[in-house]
Amino acid sequence: MRKLYLITGATGHLGTVLLSKLRSKKEKDYNIRVLVLPGEESFIPDDIECVTGDVRNIDSLDSFFDRTGYDYVALFHCAAIVTILSKDDSNMWDVNVGGSENIFKKALENNIDRVIYVNSVHGIPENPIPEIITEVTEFSPDLVNGQYAKSKAAAAALALEYVKKGLNLIMVHPSGIIGPGDIRDNNHSVRTVRAMYYGQIPFSIKGGYDFVDSRDVADGMILCLEKGRIGESYILNGEYISIEEMMEYIDELRDEKDKKWKAKTVPDALVESFAPISEWFSMHLGNKKPLLTPYSVQTLNSNGFFCHEKASKELGYHPMPIKESIKDTIFNPYDV
């Protein structure tokens, strides 16, 4: 049986790791085809079939979905824009919602056998702290906070509508992704962990979040092909860690000669006042993506307690310890 694996977002952090794992699968007679934006072709290995297109342009997707000569086709839809910025981003909505609808529509038209769609825990309504957050069956932008979360909630609702139309879709909800594979240095969480190690963040803040390794998420997605149930959602989280605990562990990883000052935890009111300034300065004067914004502060103080029991029981999903992932994020950032 000839198999074809399709990947959108193949040059992103998760897509890069997923592509590496699919390339190493011990299977016969299978091919991998990726969808990339113009100019991204150089990030893709030479032995991978590469189609240039844009999820926002449905007419550019025809050759990507061509299944001629294949008995089984599985699609991993990873393409998305993730942002912690305060300013509304219409492009993010066009990609995360409009682009996803184009992908779902073409997958249905071409009878794709399995679709693994990467959503986010941000799309799930938040329970009051300290209640554990588990999978839900209804999604709405009105039930979540922040533009990114609203776009993922809208896309999740759309995905379930396409399941009703007959699309063989399974949805996964990763928590904050860290770990190796961010070859384009676009992942905010990865940049933050590495900035902590290099002493570029002089203070700690209260709060924390659940972080998961990119390799675990990719493994979970592949497990969905084999064991996931159509129309179901699976939370693929790792482990909750406070920012104070993370900074203390990162300090332990340094050689004695590289030890930095111990970062002091600053009051919430000061962080909340500083976050908008940090965002503005980074965007307008620093000409770089900010590490601290009002939305990132809000996220770190939200309910970050998720449960992957469903994925563990049904898929055999077992994420690595968070400290192992943090260590590899710093010392083996591109080793996938």
Coordinates of C-alpha atoms in Angstrom, one line a residue:
M1 CA 0.0 0.0 0.0
R2 CA 1.5 3.3 -1.1
K3 CA 1.2 6.0 1.6
L4 CA 1.5 9.8 1.4
Y5 CA 2.0 12.1 4.4
L6 CA 1.1 15.7 3.9
I7 CA 2.4 18.5 6.3
T8 CA 1.4 22.1 6.5
G9 CA 3.6 24.4 8.5
A10 CA 6.6 22.2 7.9
T11 CA 9.1 25.0 8.5
G12 CA 7.7 25.9 11.9
H13 CA 9.0 24.4 15.2
L14 CA 6.5 21.5 15.5
G15 CA 6.4 20.9 11.7
T16 CA 10.2 20.6 11.6
V17 CA 10.2 18.0 14.4
L18 CA 7.3 16.1 12.9
L19 CA 9.0 16.0 9.4
S20 CA 12.1 14.6 11.0
K21 CA 10.2 11.8 12.8
L22 CA 8.2 10.9 9.7
R23 CA 11.4 10.7 7.6
S24 CA 12.8 8.2 10.1
K25 CA 9.7 5.9 10.1
K26 CA 10.6 2.4 9.3
E27 CA 8.1 2.0 6.5
K28 CA 8.2 0.9 2.9
D29 CA 6.7 2.7 0.0
Y30 CA 5.7 6.0 1.5
N31 CA 6.3 9.6 0.5
I32 CA 6.2 13.0 2.4
R33 CA 4.9 16.2 0.8
V34 CA 5.1 19.6 2.5
L35 CA 3.4 22.9 1.8
V36 CA 5.6 25.9 2.2
L37 CA 5.4 29.6 1.6
P38 CA 7.5 31.2 -1.2
G39 CA 11.1 31.5 0.1
E40 CA 10.8 28.7 2.6
E41 CA 11.9 25.9 0.3
S42 CA 15.5 26.1 1.5
F43 CA 14.5 24.9 5.0
I44 CA 13.2 21.6 3.6
P45 CA 15.5 18.5 3.0
D46 CA 16.2 17.7 -0.6
D47 CA 14.6 14.3 -0.4
I48 CA 11.2 15.8 0.5
E49 CA 8.5 16.7 -2.1
C50 CA 7.9 20.4 -1.7
V51 CA 4.9 22.4 -2.9
T52 CA 4.9 26.2 -2.7
G53 CA 1.5 27.6 -1.7
D54 CA -0.4 29.4 1.0
V55 CA -3.2 28.1 3.2
R56 CA -5.0 31.5 2.7
N57 CA -5.2 30.9 -1.1
I58 CA -7.3 27.8 -1.8
D59 CA -6.4 27.7 -5.5
S60 CA -2.7 27.2 -4.5
L61 CA -3.5 24.0 -2.7
D62 CA -4.5 21.7 -5.6
S63 CA -1.1 20.1 -6.3
F64 CA -0.5 19.7 -2.5
F65 CA -3.7 17.6 -2.2
D66 CA -3.2 15.5 -5.3
R67 CA -3.4 11.9 -4.2
T68 CA -2.9 10.2 -7.6
G69 CA -1.1 6.9 -7.1
Y70 CA -1.5 6.7 -3.4
D71 CA -3.8 4.3 -1.5
Y72 CA -3.6 6.1 1.9
V73 CA -3.1 9.8 2.5
A74 CA -2.7 11.4 6.0
L75 CA -2.5 15.1 6.6
F76 CA -0.9 16.9 9.5
H77 CA -2.2 20.5 9.6
C78 CA 0.4 22.4 11.7
A79 CA 0.3 25.8 9.9
A80 CA -0.6 28.6 12.3
I81 CA 0.4 32.0 13.5
V82 CA 1.2 32.2 17.2
T83 CA 1.4 35.6 18.8
I84 CA 1.6 37.2 22.3
L85 CA 1.2 40.7 20.9
S86 CA -1.6 43.0 22.1
K87 CA -2.4 44.4 18.7
D88 CA -5.0 42.7 16.6
D89 CA -3.6 40.7 13.8
S90 CA -5.9 40.1 10.8
N91 CA -3.3 38.0 9.1
M92 CA -3.3 35.6 12.1
W93 CA -7.1 35.2 11.8
D94 CA -6.8 34.7 8.1
V95 CA -4.2 31.9 8.6
N96 CA -5.6 30.2 11.7
V97 CA -9.2 30.3 10.8
G98 CA -9.6 31.0 7.1
G99 CA -6.6 29.0 6.1
S100 CA -7.7 26.1 8.3
E101 CA -11.1 26.1 6.6
N102 CA -9.4 26.0 3.2
I103 CA -7.4 23.0 4.4
F104 CA -10.4 21.2 5.8
K105 CA -12.4 21.9 2.6
K106 CA -9.7 20.5 0.3
A107 CA -9.1 17.5 2.6
L108 CA -12.8 16.6 2.4
E109 CA -12.9 17.1 -1.4
N110 CA -9.9 14.8 -1.9
N111 CA -11.0 12.1 0.5
I112 CA -8.0 12.4 2.7
D113 CA -8.0 9.3 5.0
R114 CA -6.8 11.0 8.2
V115 CA -6.4 14.7 9.2
I116 CA -4.5 15.4 12.4
Y117 CA -5.2 19.1 13.2
V118 CA -2.9 21.0 15.6
N119 CA -5.1 23.3 17.7
S120 CA -3.9 24.6 21.2
V121 CA -4.9 24.4 24.8
H122 CA -5.5 28.1 24.4
G123 CA -8.6 27.3 22.4
I124 CA -10.1 25.4 25.4
P125 CA -12.2 27.4 27.9
E126 CA -10.3 28.0 31.1
N127 CA -11.5 26.5 34.4
P128 CA -11.1 28.4 37.6
I129 CA -7.8 27.7 39.4
P130 CA -7.0 25.1 40.6
E131 CA -9.4 22.9 38.6
I132 CA -7.7 20.7 36.0
I133 CA -8.5 21.4 32.4
T134 CA -9.5 18.5 30.2
E135 CA -10.9 18.0 26.7
V136 CA -14.2 19.7 25.7
T137 CA -16.6 19.1 22.9
E138 CA -17.7 22.7 22.2
F139 CA -15.5 25.7 21.3
S140 CA -16.3 29.4 21.0
P141 CA -14.1 32.6 20.8
D142 CA -16.4 34.1 23.3
L143 CA -15.3 31.6 26.0
V144 CA -11.5 32.4 25.8
N145 CA -9.3 35.5 26.2
G146 CA -6.8 36.9 23.8
Q147 CA -6.7 37.2 20.0
Y148 CA -4.7 34.0 19.5
A149 CA -6.9 31.9 21.8
K150 CA -10.0 33.3 20.1
S151 CA -8.6 32.3 16.6
K152 CA -7.9 28.8 17.8
A153 CA -11.3 28.4 19.4
A154 CA -13.0 29.5 16.2
A155 CA -10.8 27.1 14.2
A156 CA -11.6 24.2 16.6
A157 CA -15.3 24.8 16.2
L158 CA -14.8 24.9 12.5
A159 CA -12.9 21.6 12.6
L160 CA -15.8 19.9 14.4
E161 CA -18.2 21.2 11.8
Y162 CA -16.2 19.5 9.1
V163 CA -16.2 16.2 11.1
K164 CA -20.0 16.4 10.8
K165 CA -19.6 16.8 7.0
G166 CA -17.6 13.6 6.9
L167 CA -14.0 14.7 7.4
N168 CA -11.9 12.1 9.2
L169 CA -10.3 14.6 11.5
I170 CA -8.6 14.2 14.9
M171 CA -7.6 17.3 16.9
V172 CA -4.7 17.8 19.3
H173 CA -4.2 20.6 21.8
P174 CA -0.6 21.1 22.8
S175 CA 0.4 23.3 25.7
G176 CA 3.4 25.6 25.5
I177 CA 5.8 24.0 23.2
I178 CA 9.6 24.1 23.9
G179 CA 12.3 21.6 23.0
P180 CA 14.6 21.2 20.0
G181 CA 13.7 22.0 16.4
D182 CA 12.9 25.7 16.3
I183 CA 15.3 26.2 13.3
R184 CA 13.9 29.6 12.5
D185 CA 14.0 31.0 16.1
N186 CA 10.3 32.0 16.0
N187 CA 9.0 30.2 19.1
H188 CA 8.5 32.7 21.9
S189 CA 8.7 30.1 24.6
V190 CA 12.0 28.7 23.3
R191 CA 13.5 32.2 23.0
T192 CA 12.4 33.0 26.6
V193 CA 14.0 29.8 28.0
R194 CA 17.3 30.5 26.1
A195 CA 17.2 34.2 27.2
M196 CA 16.9 33.0 30.8
Y197 CA 20.0 30.9 30.4
Y198 CA 22.1 33.7 28.8
G199 CA 21.1 36.1 31.6
Q200 CA 19.1 38.4 29.4
I201 CA 16.1 38.3 31.7
P202 CA 17.2 40.1 35.0
F203 CA 14.1 39.4 37.0
S204 CA 11.6 36.6 37.7
I205 CA 7.8 37.0 37.8
K206 CA 5.0 35.1 39.6
G207 CA 3.0 32.5 37.8
G208 CA 3.9 29.7 35.4
Y209 CA 2.5 27.4 32.7
D210 CA 2.4 23.9 31.3
F211 CA 5.2 23.3 28.8
V212 CA 5.6 20.2 26.5
D213 CA 8.5 19.1 24.4
S214 CA 8.1 19.4 20.6
R215 CA 9.2 15.8 20.2
D216 CA 6.4 14.6 22.5
V217 CA 3.8 16.5 20.5
A218 CA 5.1 15.1 17.2
D219 CA 5.0 11.6 18.7
G220 CA 1.4 12.2 19.9
M221 CA 0.3 13.3 16.5
I222 CA 1.8 10.2 14.9
L223 CA 0.1 8.0 17.6
C224 CA -3.2 9.7 16.6
L225 CA -2.9 8.1 13.1
E226 CA -2.7 4.7 14.6
K227 CA -5.0 4.9 17.6
G228 CA -6.9 8.2 17.6
R229 CA -10.7 8.3 17.3
I230 CA -12.3 10.4 14.5
G231 CA -13.9 13.6 15.9
E232 CA -12.1 13.4 19.2
S233 CA -9.7 15.9 20.8
Y234 CA -6.6 15.0 22.7
I235 CA -4.6 17.4 25.1
L236 CA -0.9 16.9 24.6
N237 CA 0.6 18.7 27.5
G238 CA 3.8 18.1 29.5
E239 CA 4.2 19.5 33.0
Y240 CA 3.4 22.7 34.9
I241 CA 6.4 24.6 36.1
S242 CA 6.5 28.1 37.8
I243 CA 8.7 30.7 36.3
E244 CA 10.7 30.9 39.5
E245 CA 11.3 27.1 39.4
M246 CA 12.3 27.3 35.8
M247 CA 14.9 30.1 36.4
E248 CA 16.3 28.2 39.4
Y249 CA 16.8 25.1 37.4
I250 CA 18.3 26.9 34.5
D251 CA 20.8 28.6 36.9
E252 CA 21.8 25.1 38.1
L253 CA 22.7 24.2 34.5
R254 CA 25.4 26.8 34.2
D255 CA 29.0 26.3 35.0
E256 CA 30.1 28.0 38.2
K257 CA 32.0 30.6 36.2
D258 CA 28.9 31.4 34.2
K259 CA 26.6 31.7 37.2
K260 CA 24.4 34.8 36.9
W261 CA 22.9 36.9 39.6
K262 CA 19.8 35.3 41.3
A263 CA 16.8 36.8 39.6
K264 CA 14.5 38.5 42.1
T265 CA 10.7 38.0 41.8
V266 CA 9.1 41.4 41.2
P267 CA 5.5 42.4 42.4
D268 CA 2.6 41.7 40.0
A269 CA 1.7 45.4 39.8
L270 CA 5.2 46.3 38.6
V271 CA 5.1 43.5 36.0
E272 CA 1.7 44.6 34.7
S273 CA 2.9 48.2 34.4
F274 CA 6.1 47.2 32.7
A275 CA 4.7 44.7 30.2
P276 CA 3.1 47.3 27.8
I277 CA 6.3 49.3 27.9
S278 CA 8.4 46.2 27.1
E279 CA 6.2 45.3 24.2
W280 CA 6.3 48.8 22.7
F281 CA 10.0 49.2 23.2
S282 CA 10.8 45.9 21.5
M283 CA 8.5 46.5 18.5
H284 CA 9.4 50.2 17.9
L285 CA 12.9 50.7 19.2
G286 CA 14.4 47.3 19.6
N287 CA 13.1 46.0 16.2
K288 CA 12.6 42.5 17.6
K289 CA 9.8 40.3 19.0
P290 CA 9.1 41.0 22.7
L291 CA 9.5 38.4 25.4
L292 CA 7.1 40.2 27.8
T293 CA 3.7 41.5 26.8
P294 CA 0.4 42.0 28.7
Y295 CA -0.9 38.8 27.1
S296 CA 2.1 36.7 28.1
V297 CA 1.7 38.0 31.7
Q298 CA -2.0 37.1 31.6
T299 CA -1.2 33.6 30.3
L300 CA 1.4 33.0 33.1
N301 CA -1.2 33.9 35.7
S302 CA -4.0 31.9 34.1
N303 CA -4.9 28.3 34.8
G304 CA -2.1 26.3 33.3
F305 CA -3.1 22.9 34.8
F306 CA -3.9 20.5 32.0
C307 CA -4.4 16.7 31.9
H308 CA -3.3 14.3 29.2
E309 CA -4.9 11.2 30.8
K310 CA -7.1 10.7 27.7
A311 CA -4.1 10.8 25.4
S312 CA -2.2 8.5 27.7
K313 CA -4.9 5.9 27.9
E314 CA -6.1 5.9 24.3
L315 CA -2.9 6.7 22.4
G316 CA -0.1 5.6 24.7
Y317 CA 1.2 9.2 25.0
H318 CA 3.8 9.7 27.7
P319 CA 5.7 13.1 27.7
M320 CA 9.2 13.4 29.1
P321 CA 10.1 15.3 32.3
I322 CA 10.0 19.0 31.8
K323 CA 13.6 19.5 33.1
E324 CA 14.9 17.2 30.4
S325 CA 13.1 19.3 27.8
I326 CA 14.4 22.6 29.2
K327 CA 17.9 21.2 29.1
D328 CA 17.6 20.2 25.4
T329 CA 16.0 23.5 24.5
I330 CA 19.2 25.2 25.7
F331 CA 22.0 22.8 24.7
N332 CA 20.5 21.0 21.7
P333 CA 18.2 23.5 20.1
Y334 CA 18.5 22.3 16.5
D335 CA 19.1 18.6 17.2
V336 CA 16.0 16.8 15.8

